[in-house]
Amino acid sequence: MSEMTKTLCPYCGVGCGLEVSPPGIPGKATNRDSSGAPVWRVRGDRDHPSSKGQVCVKGATIAEALDKNRLKYPMMRDSLDESFRRVSWDEAYDRIVREIRSTLARLGPTGICMYGSGQFQTEDYYTAQKLLKGCLGTNNFDANSRLCMSSAVAGYIQSFGSDGPPTCYDDLDKTDCAFLIGTNTAECHPIVFNRLRKHHKRNRKVKLIVVDPRRTPTAAVADLHLAIRPGTDMHLLNGMAHLLMRWGYLDTVLIDECTAGFGQFAEIIRHYPPELVSRQCGIRLDELEKAARWWGDSDRVLSLWSMGVNQSVEGTATCRTIINLHLMTGNIGKPGAGPFSLTGQPNAMGGREAGGLAHILPGYRTVKNPQHRAELETLWQVSAGSISPQPGLAAWDMIRGLEQGTVGVMWVAATNPAVSMPDLVRTKAALRQSPFTICQDAYYPTETALYSHLLLPAAQFGEKSGVMTNSERVVTYCPQFRDPPGEARADWEIFAEVGRRLGFEREFNFVNAAAVYAEFVSATKGRPCDMTRLSHRRLAEEGPTQWPSPGRPTDPIAKLAHPEPKRLYTDLRFNTSDGRANFAAFHAGGLAEPPNPDYPLVLTVGRLYEHWHTMSRTGHIARIAKKHPHPRAEIHPKDAAKFGIEDGQWLEVRSRRGTSRFLANVTKAIAPGTVFVPMHWGELWAKNSEANALTHPEVCPISLQPELKACAVRVMPATDAVEDEMQPQVAVPQLVSR
Ligand code: SF4
């Protein structure tokens, strides 16, 4: 393990290639972090097709977090007010098997839940699906991707007949007009943004439109920034469609021959005249018209979005309406054009391929489809009817299940719901009620560990071999290059061992991760995400590969006759039963919790460039932590004056559910009537600074994704808050050796 290893950044879904080398290289000084500890060297991989050597601060500093605050041994306790005591893996597995068996007897299969993560490698995801959905007979596997991009999944499936972004990063260099809505790409997907920005700067005719209530770093360089009121995305999109139709920017051939449902959509958008829409969105009429005109005049429009669109009670409707604009103007299936949802996590896409949500199965199948279930039952060699036709509990439904006593085992892996779930007061109360919670993580403490009975140490980045897929469907092999600390194990190994101890020896007789991956790719045969040509060996030899990648001739001449398309739907045949894409017809609905006189402002939450999710890695990197000693709330000067708040003062934000404190950042970068706070800080990092103590759990009725992006709040100066009081005062349970 002393050579340079090519792998993938384990943070966001951009999926940048990394080259990692050991700290001490003969002839070179030992690489050290700011505290003087030796750390692995990391730099961008110039050969990676998605990132071409680029890397942002998170990827560049990943090595500094590898050895900090690691969970090294299984730890157990009987109740939440005890310390954890070290146990052997045997004791841990025995306890899990006992709890699963007793829950099966008491509550049936639906009493068992697993809440996983886009941090999983595909092998982890796949093994968990086989265990829960194939062997235990419950579809109660959901992932934090539910909070991130399940609306995009639902949008693609309903519009195109199948999940999967149809575009690729090359489109960033080829577009005439980039339409960014609900995405602060410059901070959250920086390497994608750098590429787009380079193209934009080089080509003066290329238009960049950004839709965001905040003047983010992304919006700051746009040709047109539409600072719409939160919750008016659907008004804007239907209004733009109205103008595109009025002005005749229609691809009538594509509409007539390749789509269905345009008539109902046309009827809907009739009700969105520009004067009304500009008023509803809080933007000028000429701004709205300019956006529609630029879209209509461009041959190649690329739309990008992420959580600003997806985290909404209208998330699926909004994704589908973005797709409508592409279909009506013929911006699909060609270079530089198409709808492109950016994934938040490194392997959220792999999770979708492996069936890692409560309503889907491996190979872009759904649990409701009897043929899909039968195909998986055959592959898994489990008896017919083993897979339930009922979608399992989605993320928030698991919390409700804990409240109602219908969940007996809550298994959380590689994620931190005690920070990232909405309505944290309620979430934590539900976790406290859990009869048995397993927290499987690389780090300790995490906020979720505080609510857990059993801690399982997981191997992480570089400590196990596996595969991840990024936002543009590029699959990268990530080999192990260092030993996991203590007794930490790969997630898939833990799931497989539990499966064997439950009596499924044959089903989980995988000898290594490559064998798991081989079985997974066989599940994709003939499916839209066909990856049957891929294997660990082939990916290691040939490098990152985009899917679809079905079995093809390996002879180079023959390969030329079977080019692998970089984009989906280039033939304008979609994955629906009649091959046509579906228009959607949705009226605008607005926010689930609009402001009122008691709660007059809209809170929106988001991410900072340097930090990652709940900071279990980036919070331990000194130079990042130093940059953001406290979470700051952005508030417009008009609102600050109205509520008596001064820049740099502590302010209190209250919603119907909770109260949190932040340092005030009075800035015109945010629209009046809106407050922004970062989502990263949990109770281990600051006292009372949790964004999600404020948010509500209302979900999109189609995707079941919560509306984390908006809730009604009021603000006031926090006169009693001094800096010392902001230090966390959480009692962290001790880890006691045997
Ligand atoms: Fe990692 Fe995303 Fe930064 Fe690339 S852009 S280095 S994938 S965090």
XYZ file of C-alpha atoms and ligand atoms in Angstrom:
746
model
C 0.000 0.000 0.000
C 2.774 2.445 -0.775
C 1.964 3.344 -4.364
C -0.073 6.244 -5.683
C -3.734 5.245 -5.972
C -6.348 6.707 -8.287
C -9.721 7.042 -6.635
C -12.725 9.346 -6.289
C -13.426 12.225 -3.928
C -15.898 10.970 -1.299
C -17.743 14.265 -0.871
C -20.153 15.653 -3.481
C -21.739 14.113 -6.560
C -19.469 15.964 -9.006
C -17.203 12.961 -8.538
C -13.692 14.368 -8.985
C -10.855 11.918 -9.531
C -8.101 11.980 -6.908
C -4.555 10.667 -6.750
C -3.591 9.654 -3.233
C -0.057 8.822 -2.069
C 1.307 7.885 1.350
C 2.620 10.667 3.591
C 6.222 9.539 3.386
C 7.627 9.160 -0.114
C 11.359 8.354 -0.492
C 13.233 11.522 -1.384
C 10.369 13.813 -0.333
C 9.531 15.486 2.966
C 6.751 13.769 4.903
C 3.391 15.366 4.167
C 1.838 16.851 7.327
C -1.356 18.627 8.273
C -1.518 21.925 10.162
C -1.102 20.131 13.511
C 2.065 18.439 12.290
C 0.554 14.954 11.927
C 1.596 12.977 8.836
C -1.230 12.771 6.278
C -1.666 11.206 2.876
C -0.940 13.401 -0.156
C -3.930 14.187 -2.331
C -4.175 15.898 -5.683
C -6.576 15.952 -8.611
C -6.354 13.111 -11.120
C -5.727 14.667 -14.531
C -6.850 11.470 -16.239
C -10.290 11.416 -14.679
C -12.748 12.250 -17.474
C -15.148 14.155 -15.202
C -12.765 16.490 -13.385
C -9.540 16.507 -15.454
C -7.305 17.168 -12.456
C -9.459 19.781 -10.739
C -10.362 19.504 -7.101
C -11.893 21.873 -4.537
C -10.858 22.491 -0.938
C -12.926 19.581 0.376
C -11.289 17.040 -1.914
C -7.853 18.558 -1.399
C -8.072 18.280 2.412
C -9.802 14.900 2.688
C -6.683 13.187 4.027
C -6.615 15.495 7.054
C -9.832 13.964 8.374
C -9.009 10.294 7.868
C -7.544 9.630 11.308
C -9.472 12.080 13.451
C -12.304 10.993 15.778
C -12.487 7.513 14.347
C -14.743 4.843 15.763
C -12.491 1.780 15.987
C -14.419 -0.934 17.827
C -18.027 -2.076 18.191
C -19.497 -0.429 21.278
C -22.777 -1.235 23.000
C -25.052 -0.018 25.791
C -28.497 -1.028 26.982
C -29.969 2.415 27.471
C -29.214 5.924 26.259
C -28.096 7.196 29.666
C -25.258 4.646 29.930
C -21.695 4.792 28.640
C -20.812 2.597 25.679
C -18.757 -0.505 26.489
C -16.503 -2.176 23.965
C -17.777 -5.497 22.643
C -16.467 -8.001 20.127
C -17.881 -8.216 16.627
C -19.391 -11.567 17.626
C -21.281 -9.965 20.488
C -22.403 -7.125 18.216
C -23.628 -9.497 15.495
C -25.395 -11.722 18.039
C -27.214 -8.709 19.448
C -28.295 -7.532 15.961
C -29.565 -10.998 15.058
C -31.459 -11.239 18.367
C -33.058 -7.815 17.890
C -34.027 -8.558 14.287
C -35.532 -11.930 15.216
C -37.502 -10.535 18.125
C -38.740 -7.619 16.016
C -39.789 -10.009 13.232
C -41.760 -11.994 15.805
C -43.302 -8.920 17.433
C -43.888 -6.495 14.552
C -43.197 -8.434 11.370
C -40.693 -7.431 8.654
C -41.937 -3.836 8.534
C -40.586 -3.325 12.064
C -37.036 -3.325 10.676
C -35.640 -0.161 9.069
C -32.339 0.790 7.576
C -31.436 4.378 6.810
C -28.361 4.468 4.570
C -26.391 6.983 2.630
C -25.046 8.344 -0.634
C -21.662 7.873 1.041
C -22.058 4.117 0.552
C -20.242 2.450 -2.281
C -22.448 0.536 -4.701
C -21.481 -2.773 -3.091
C -22.728 -1.512 0.292
C -26.006 -0.389 -1.213
C -26.545 -3.602 -3.133
C -25.845 -5.913 -0.189
C -28.233 -3.924 2.016
C -31.013 -4.215 -0.608
C -30.539 -7.956 -0.824
C -30.639 -8.294 2.961
C -33.703 -6.161 3.601
C -35.768 -6.439 0.427
C -34.776 -9.924 -0.716
C -34.235 -11.844 2.528
C -36.094 -10.025 5.315
C -39.113 -9.141 3.173
C -39.230 -5.426 3.947
C -38.640 -2.497 1.618
C -37.820 -0.302 4.617
C -34.482 0.779 3.209
C -34.232 4.477 2.587
C -31.221 6.730 2.261
C -30.322 10.320 2.944
C -30.703 10.711 -0.825
C -34.413 10.980 0.004
C -33.587 14.379 1.504
C -31.389 15.322 -1.419
C -32.652 14.315 -4.838
C -35.623 11.943 -4.711
C -37.720 14.603 -6.475
C -35.328 14.446 -9.435
C -35.649 10.637 -9.477
C -39.454 10.895 -9.526
C -39.326 13.628 -12.176
C -37.149 11.615 -14.562
C -39.176 8.433 -14.043
C -42.483 10.152 -14.721
C -41.269 12.252 -17.666
C -38.898 9.820 -19.381
C -40.050 6.433 -18.073
C -36.787 5.917 -16.241
C -34.419 7.604 -13.819
C -31.054 8.965 -14.952
C -29.849 12.441 -15.960
C -29.654 12.400 -19.763
C -26.756 14.869 -19.962
C -23.007 14.910 -19.261
C -20.344 17.386 -18.178
C -19.218 17.968 -21.776
C -22.533 19.784 -22.169
C -21.173 22.460 -19.827
C -18.730 23.428 -22.603
C -21.293 23.250 -25.387
C -24.349 25.071 -24.146
C -25.601 28.432 -25.443
C -27.662 29.118 -22.364
C -27.221 27.678 -18.880
C -30.320 27.966 -16.691
C -29.426 27.339 -13.038
C -32.353 27.079 -10.676
C -32.219 26.166 -6.990
C -28.503 25.470 -7.068
C -25.590 27.380 -5.617
C -23.280 25.483 -7.939
C -20.246 27.687 -7.262
C -20.183 26.571 -3.620
C -21.884 23.177 -3.656
C -20.586 21.699 -6.944
C -17.562 23.920 -7.515
C -15.749 21.899 -10.161
C -18.861 21.696 -12.343
C -19.289 25.427 -11.912
C -15.648 26.186 -12.796
C -16.073 24.352 -16.082
C -19.300 26.133 -16.945
C -17.881 29.496 -15.925
C -14.813 29.000 -18.119
C -17.044 28.363 -21.105
C -19.208 31.337 -20.170
C -16.228 33.669 -19.854
C -14.706 32.541 -23.142
C -17.898 32.892 -25.160
C -19.587 36.221 -24.750
C -22.747 35.014 -26.454
C -23.304 32.253 -23.896
C -25.970 33.260 -21.382
C -25.952 32.330 -17.712
C -29.297 32.670 -15.918
C -29.457 32.003 -12.169
C -32.712 31.691 -10.248
C -32.184 32.051 -6.485
C -33.579 34.269 -3.720
C -29.966 34.819 -2.623
C -27.209 36.574 -4.508
C -24.928 33.595 -4.094
C -21.441 33.406 -5.636
C -23.215 31.582 -8.479
C -25.738 34.378 -8.986
C -23.049 37.048 -8.675
C -21.543 36.152 -12.072
C -24.827 35.520 -13.904
C -25.941 37.580 -16.893
C -29.386 37.497 -15.377
C -30.165 36.834 -11.721
C -33.828 36.199 -10.988
C -34.139 36.680 -7.214
C -37.606 35.177 -7.008
C -39.584 34.866 -3.789
C -39.068 31.450 -2.168
C -41.761 29.042 -3.294
C -42.456 30.669 -6.675
C -40.301 28.430 -8.891
C -43.375 26.846 -10.432
C -44.897 30.247 -11.219
C -41.666 31.247 -12.936
C -41.349 28.057 -14.983
C -44.983 28.043 -16.069
C -44.649 31.762 -16.860
C -41.585 31.141 -19.023
C -43.435 28.310 -20.784
C -46.349 30.695 -21.395
C -44.042 33.184 -23.118
C -42.195 30.509 -25.109
C -45.528 29.295 -26.440
C -46.856 32.798 -27.079
C -43.701 33.694 -29.010
C -43.749 30.447 -31.007
C -40.556 28.850 -29.715
C -42.013 25.376 -30.061
C -40.363 22.289 -31.517
C -43.602 21.008 -32.994
C -42.020 17.966 -34.609
C -40.592 16.747 -31.311
C -43.814 17.579 -29.482
C -45.992 15.743 -32.031
C -43.830 12.710 -32.678
C -41.933 12.091 -29.452
C -44.067 13.283 -26.534
C -47.494 12.939 -24.946
C -49.604 15.310 -22.875
C -48.653 18.643 -24.421
C -52.314 19.683 -24.660
C -52.899 19.558 -20.887
C -49.652 21.427 -20.268
C -50.630 24.129 -22.791
C -53.954 24.509 -20.999
C -52.178 24.982 -17.636
C -49.653 27.562 -18.796
C -52.410 29.690 -20.327
C -53.069 30.775 -16.728
C -49.560 32.197 -16.220
C -49.413 35.506 -18.130
C -46.154 37.406 -17.578
C -47.654 40.353 -15.685
C -49.155 38.008 -13.079
C -46.041 35.828 -12.864
C -43.628 38.716 -12.423
C -45.780 40.008 -9.544
C -45.993 36.588 -7.899
C -42.265 35.964 -8.246
C -41.298 39.466 -7.147
C -39.207 40.137 -10.236
C -39.539 42.720 -13.014
C -41.509 41.897 -16.143
C -38.513 42.592 -18.383
C -36.411 40.130 -16.349
C -38.955 37.379 -16.846
C -39.210 38.178 -20.553
C -35.437 38.231 -20.921
C -35.130 34.775 -19.355
C -37.776 33.335 -21.689
C -36.305 35.124 -24.728
C -32.785 33.838 -24.005
C -34.101 30.307 -23.555
C -36.124 30.525 -26.772
C -33.316 32.064 -28.842
C -30.770 29.442 -27.772
C -30.218 26.267 -29.766
C -28.802 24.432 -26.754
C -30.210 25.115 -23.302
C -28.788 23.256 -20.322
C -30.668 23.488 -17.046
C -28.932 22.617 -13.789
C -30.593 22.185 -10.436
C -30.110 20.575 -7.060
C -31.688 20.839 -3.639
C -33.276 24.253 -4.091
C -35.677 22.560 -6.472
C -35.814 19.074 -5.008
C -36.403 19.967 -1.336
C -39.934 21.216 -1.820
C -43.481 19.985 -1.481
C -43.585 20.744 -5.225
C -40.221 19.089 -5.874
C -41.376 16.540 -8.433
C -43.722 19.029 -10.110
C -40.866 21.511 -10.438
C -38.445 18.936 -11.876
C -41.082 17.875 -14.366
C -41.863 21.455 -15.352
C -38.166 22.111 -16.016
C -38.228 19.023 -18.242
C -41.384 20.394 -19.947
C -39.424 23.474 -21.039
C -36.781 21.244 -22.595
C -39.332 19.091 -24.383
C -41.374 21.983 -25.785
C -38.285 23.715 -27.197
C -36.433 20.599 -28.385
C -33.600 20.959 -25.871
C -32.973 17.282 -25.209
C -30.838 14.491 -26.645
C -28.241 16.763 -28.227
C -24.903 18.259 -27.118
C -25.132 21.240 -24.786
C -28.803 20.737 -23.976
C -30.993 18.927 -21.491
C -32.152 18.768 -17.884
C -29.292 18.018 -15.497
C -29.916 17.427 -11.791
C -26.697 17.558 -9.770
C -26.403 14.952 -7.037
C -25.343 15.987 -3.577
C -23.371 12.922 -2.569
C -20.520 10.953 -4.112
C -22.565 7.836 -4.820
C -26.173 8.991 -4.747
C -26.322 7.877 -8.389
C -24.940 4.441 -7.491
C -27.632 4.208 -4.839
C -30.305 4.836 -7.447
C -28.784 2.123 -9.662
C -28.632 -0.345 -6.766
C -32.227 0.289 -5.662
C -31.300 2.314 -2.604
C -34.628 3.954 -1.839
C -37.771 2.477 -0.297
C -39.704 2.233 -3.577
C -37.046 0.962 -5.971
C -35.010 -2.175 -6.657
C -31.595 -2.733 -8.244
C -31.294 -2.040 -11.969
C -33.721 0.896 -12.073
C -36.628 -1.344 -11.102
C -39.552 -0.542 -8.836
C -41.036 -2.618 -6.017
C -44.540 -2.126 -7.381
C -43.736 -3.815 -10.702
C -44.396 -7.607 -10.421
C -42.029 -8.449 -13.268
C -39.256 -6.424 -11.656
C -39.772 -8.201 -8.342
C -39.777 -11.593 -10.060
C -36.527 -10.791 -11.911
C -34.788 -9.914 -8.668
C -36.210 -12.933 -6.827
C -34.766 -15.146 -9.569
C -31.381 -13.462 -9.426
C -31.286 -13.592 -5.624
C -32.605 -17.173 -5.592
C -35.206 -16.337 -2.975
C -38.701 -17.770 -3.127
C -41.362 -16.107 -5.266
C -43.162 -13.430 -3.310
C -40.199 -12.726 -1.019
C -40.021 -9.101 -2.133
C -42.910 -7.048 -0.838
C -44.979 -5.131 -3.418
C -45.430 -2.318 -0.862
C -42.963 0.569 -0.953
C -41.148 0.746 2.351
C -40.971 3.618 4.784
C -39.341 6.741 3.393
C -37.008 8.741 5.649
C -39.597 10.815 7.475
C -41.997 7.864 7.705
C -39.301 6.016 9.680
C -39.349 8.820 12.246
C -43.129 8.544 12.406
C -42.807 4.780 12.755
C -40.565 5.278 15.794
C -43.126 7.654 17.274
C -45.920 5.158 16.720
C -43.982 2.169 18.033
C -44.130 0.281 14.736
C -40.340 0.242 14.293
C -38.309 -2.147 16.441
C -34.857 -1.906 14.834
C -33.536 1.363 13.417
C -30.238 0.781 11.623
C -28.518 4.010 10.575
C -25.400 3.742 8.425
C -23.036 6.453 7.106
C -25.415 9.291 7.811
C -26.416 11.577 10.644
C -30.202 12.060 10.829
C -29.944 13.757 14.240
C -28.702 16.792 12.290
C -30.029 16.400 8.757
C -33.679 15.424 9.290
C -36.334 18.139 9.452
C -38.020 19.165 12.709
C -35.117 18.037 14.889
C -36.944 18.405 18.193
C -39.430 15.811 17.004
C -36.777 13.710 15.255
C -34.666 13.446 18.395
C -37.687 12.624 20.555
C -38.522 9.819 18.116
C -34.932 8.521 18.156
C -35.032 8.551 21.954
C -38.069 6.257 21.784
C -36.366 3.750 19.489
C -36.223 0.264 21.056
C -32.906 -0.483 19.353
C -30.807 1.846 17.180
C -27.627 0.830 15.426
C -25.284 3.615 14.346
C -22.745 2.353 11.806
C -20.234 5.100 11.101
C -16.570 5.850 10.570
C -16.555 8.621 13.179
C -17.346 9.118 16.875
C -18.994 11.073 18.273
C -21.738 11.984 15.846
C -25.063 13.435 16.920
C -26.855 10.226 15.912
C -24.506 8.138 18.062
C -25.913 10.002 21.088
C -29.274 8.322 20.379
C -27.928 4.840 19.627
C -27.528 1.546 21.456
C -24.939 -0.124 19.257
C -22.057 1.556 17.416
C -20.452 -0.318 14.523
C -17.112 0.983 13.213
C -17.177 1.379 9.437
C -14.253 1.490 7.046
C -14.374 4.629 4.922
C -12.704 6.287 1.927
C -9.557 4.388 0.966
C -10.112 1.630 3.530
C -12.251 -0.624 1.314
C -12.584 -1.293 -2.399
C -15.738 -0.443 -4.284
C -17.407 1.570 -6.995
C -19.153 4.933 -7.142
C -21.140 6.724 -9.879
C -21.123 10.498 -10.202
C -23.747 12.948 -11.501
C -22.882 12.364 -15.175
C -23.186 8.563 -14.867
C -19.421 7.982 -14.799
C -18.526 4.895 -12.766
C -15.183 4.944 -10.936
C -13.408 2.118 -9.143
C -12.117 3.226 -5.742
C -9.513 0.756 -4.474
C -8.424 0.297 -0.886
C -5.108 2.027 -0.219
C -4.843 1.898 3.600
C -5.969 -0.320 6.453
C -9.081 0.623 8.373
C -8.339 1.655 11.963
C -8.944 -0.795 14.804
C -11.628 -3.303 13.885
C -13.541 -1.153 11.375
C -15.118 -3.110 8.505
C -16.639 -2.322 5.104
C -20.384 -1.659 5.290
C -21.173 -4.437 2.810
C -19.187 -6.959 4.902
C -21.229 -6.064 7.971
C -24.534 -6.483 6.101
C -23.381 -9.770 4.560
C -22.270 -11.182 7.925
C -25.611 -10.313 9.512
C -27.319 -11.988 6.539
C -25.288 -15.177 7.003
C -25.982 -15.236 10.757
C -29.687 -14.902 10.018
C -29.436 -18.094 7.964
C -28.848 -16.723 4.459
C -25.402 -18.292 3.995
C -25.787 -18.945 0.266
C -27.190 -15.491 -0.480
C -24.230 -13.754 1.144
C -21.317 -16.015 0.280
C -19.448 -13.153 -1.411
C -15.708 -13.657 -1.210
C -14.902 -9.982 -1.790
C -16.323 -6.669 -3.012
C -15.585 -7.601 -6.635
C -17.961 -10.564 -6.296
C -20.674 -8.284 -4.904
C -20.173 -5.906 -7.814
C -20.300 -8.741 -10.352
C -23.686 -9.805 -9.011
C -24.904 -6.212 -8.999
C -23.991 -5.576 -12.647
C -25.772 -8.791 -13.626
C -28.921 -7.187 -12.141
C -28.571 -4.314 -14.624
C -28.595 -6.533 -17.738
C -30.996 -5.147 -20.329
C -31.985 -2.273 -18.066
C -31.535 1.461 -18.899
C -28.504 1.537 -16.576
C -26.949 -1.589 -18.117
C -23.423 -1.983 -16.739
C -22.819 -5.611 -17.595
C -19.503 -4.797 -19.262
C -18.097 -3.423 -16.020
C -16.183 -5.166 -13.273
C -13.662 -4.112 -10.670
C -10.859 -5.447 -12.847
C -12.045 -3.742 -15.980
C -12.649 -0.402 -14.259
C -9.203 -0.624 -12.660
C -7.600 -1.343 -16.034
C -9.640 0.905 -18.303
C -10.447 3.722 -15.893
C -13.741 5.476 -15.148
C -16.528 4.529 -17.540
C -19.890 6.077 -18.238
C -23.030 3.970 -18.345
C -24.954 2.632 -20.169
C -22.157 0.182 -20.676
C -23.667 -3.115 -21.805
C -21.547 -6.036 -22.905
C -19.915 -4.873 -26.131
C -17.194 -6.140 -28.406
C -13.768 -5.520 -26.920
C -12.094 -5.407 -30.340
C -11.265 -1.704 -31.005
C -12.551 -1.775 -34.621
C -15.799 -3.453 -33.641
C -16.149 -1.001 -30.748
C -16.205 1.881 -33.223
C -19.358 0.399 -34.706
C -20.991 0.414 -31.268
C -20.165 3.783 -29.792
C -21.312 4.346 -26.240
C -23.465 7.471 -26.234
C -22.433 10.118 -23.725
C -26.022 11.316 -23.606
C -29.305 9.518 -23.180
C -32.274 9.871 -25.568
C -30.225 11.030 -28.563
C -32.709 9.119 -30.752
C -35.614 10.845 -28.975
C -36.985 7.446 -27.932
C -37.724 7.421 -24.236
C -38.101 4.581 -21.728
C -41.896 4.793 -21.535
C -44.111 2.026 -22.903
C -44.835 4.005 -26.114
C -41.370 5.555 -26.357
C -42.762 9.061 -25.842
C -41.706 11.497 -23.140
C -44.531 12.760 -20.940
C -45.377 16.403 -20.446
C -46.583 17.193 -16.931
C -49.387 19.606 -16.160
C -48.934 21.137 -12.705
C -50.284 24.398 -11.383
C -48.064 26.338 -8.986
C -48.893 25.660 -5.357
C -46.395 27.570 -3.253
C -44.843 26.865 0.127
C -46.282 24.394 2.617
C -45.724 26.975 5.351
C -46.006 30.508 3.928
C -45.081 33.507 6.100
C -47.802 35.214 8.151
C -47.873 38.130 10.638
C -46.529 35.928 13.471
C -43.781 34.376 11.347
C -43.217 37.026 8.673
C -39.970 35.775 7.095
C -39.076 32.731 5.012
C -36.090 30.752 6.221
C -34.000 29.020 3.601
C -31.103 26.710 4.433
C -28.008 25.706 2.463
C -24.363 24.768 2.412
C -21.019 26.534 2.652
C -18.190 25.965 0.182
C -15.781 24.456 2.706
C -18.078 22.339 4.853
C -19.649 19.017 4.144
C -23.046 18.055 5.495
C -22.911 17.537 9.274
C -19.163 18.253 9.612
C -18.126 14.823 10.928
C -15.128 15.185 8.577
C -14.702 18.865 7.713
C -15.357 20.029 11.291
C -12.066 18.357 12.290
C -9.972 20.067 9.617
C -8.385 23.027 11.375
C -8.171 25.432 8.451
C -11.829 24.848 7.531
C -13.110 25.082 11.103
C -11.136 28.330 11.575
C -12.797 29.906 8.562
C -16.275 29.416 10.045
C -16.058 29.644 13.844
C -19.815 30.249 14.063
C -22.805 29.717 11.804
C -24.026 33.014 10.354
C -27.524 34.011 9.291
C -27.926 36.263 6.248
C -30.620 38.891 6.609
C -31.448 41.888 4.385
C -30.739 45.375 5.838
C -34.438 46.299 5.595
C -35.457 43.276 7.692
C -32.543 43.809 10.067
C -33.665 47.392 10.683
C -37.274 46.320 11.100
C -36.428 43.698 13.718
C -33.666 45.647 15.480
C -30.751 43.460 14.398
C -27.238 44.707 13.779
C -24.517 43.109 11.748
C -22.323 40.819 13.877
C -24.907 40.571 16.659
C -26.367 37.253 17.821
C -29.872 36.791 16.558
C -32.543 34.278 17.380
C -34.568 32.596 14.655
C -37.862 31.055 15.745
C -40.245 28.819 13.846
C -43.325 26.992 15.074
C -41.076 24.069 16.018
C -37.923 25.457 17.528
C -35.418 28.233 18.119
C -31.821 28.590 16.967
C -29.155 31.267 17.292
C -26.781 32.607 14.687
C -24.447 35.535 14.159
C -26.178 38.129 11.988
C -24.730 38.837 8.567
C -26.688 41.856 7.369
C -26.364 41.830 3.598
C -28.136 42.877 0.447
C -27.139 39.507 -1.027
C -30.401 38.089 0.283
C -33.855 39.137 -0.856
C -35.952 41.086 1.662
C -38.319 38.781 3.511
C -35.874 35.866 3.464
C -33.291 34.610 5.965
C -30.539 32.138 5.104
C -28.713 29.847 7.548
C -26.204 27.030 6.918
C -27.345 23.480 7.687
C -24.032 22.039 8.901
C -24.041 22.722 12.666
C -25.419 19.986 14.906
C -25.590 19.907 18.697
C -21.985 18.693 18.975
C -20.668 21.779 17.221
C -22.637 24.666 18.675
C -25.344 25.182 21.229
C -28.732 25.850 19.647
C -27.546 26.545 16.099
C -29.330 23.755 14.272
C -31.025 24.877 11.066
C -33.270 21.835 11.138
C -34.605 22.636 14.594
C -36.635 25.158 12.577
C -37.653 23.265 9.423
C -40.901 21.355 8.958
C -41.410 17.768 7.733
C -44.023 18.327 5.002
C -43.046 16.283 1.950
C -43.610 16.286 -1.795
C -46.551 13.880 -2.178
C -44.868 12.130 -5.135
C -41.201 11.896 -4.165
C -41.724 12.041 -0.369
C -38.817 14.493 -0.180
C -39.216 16.973 2.719
C -39.387 20.709 2.089
C -36.166 21.463 3.927
C -35.611 24.632 1.929
C -38.322 26.836 3.360
C -40.316 27.503 6.502
C -41.850 30.546 8.146
C -39.823 32.211 10.917
C -39.477 35.353 12.964
C -36.210 36.871 14.139
C -35.121 38.947 17.099
C -31.870 39.984 18.749
C -30.555 37.292 21.097
C -29.510 39.703 23.798
C -28.486 37.034 26.280
C -26.299 35.128 23.835
C -22.608 35.542 24.336
C -19.981 33.608 22.515
C -19.177 31.228 25.387
C -22.782 30.186 25.633
C -22.642 29.034 22.038
C -20.137 26.331 22.876
C -21.803 22.918 22.800
C -22.706 21.539 26.202
C -23.670 18.061 25.144
C -22.697 15.116 27.308
C -20.901 12.717 24.977
C -21.140 9.121 26.243
C -17.753 7.658 27.095
C -16.374 4.702 25.186
C -15.279 2.232 27.849
C -12.816 -0.551 27.058
C -13.604 -4.045 28.183
Fe -14.944 16.610 -4.095
Fe -17.144 17.766 -5.055
Fe -14.991 19.251 -4.472
Fe -14.961 17.600 -6.566
S -16.267 19.391 -6.328
S -13.334 17.849 -5.048
S -16.208 15.880 -5.800
S -16.258 18.071 -3.026
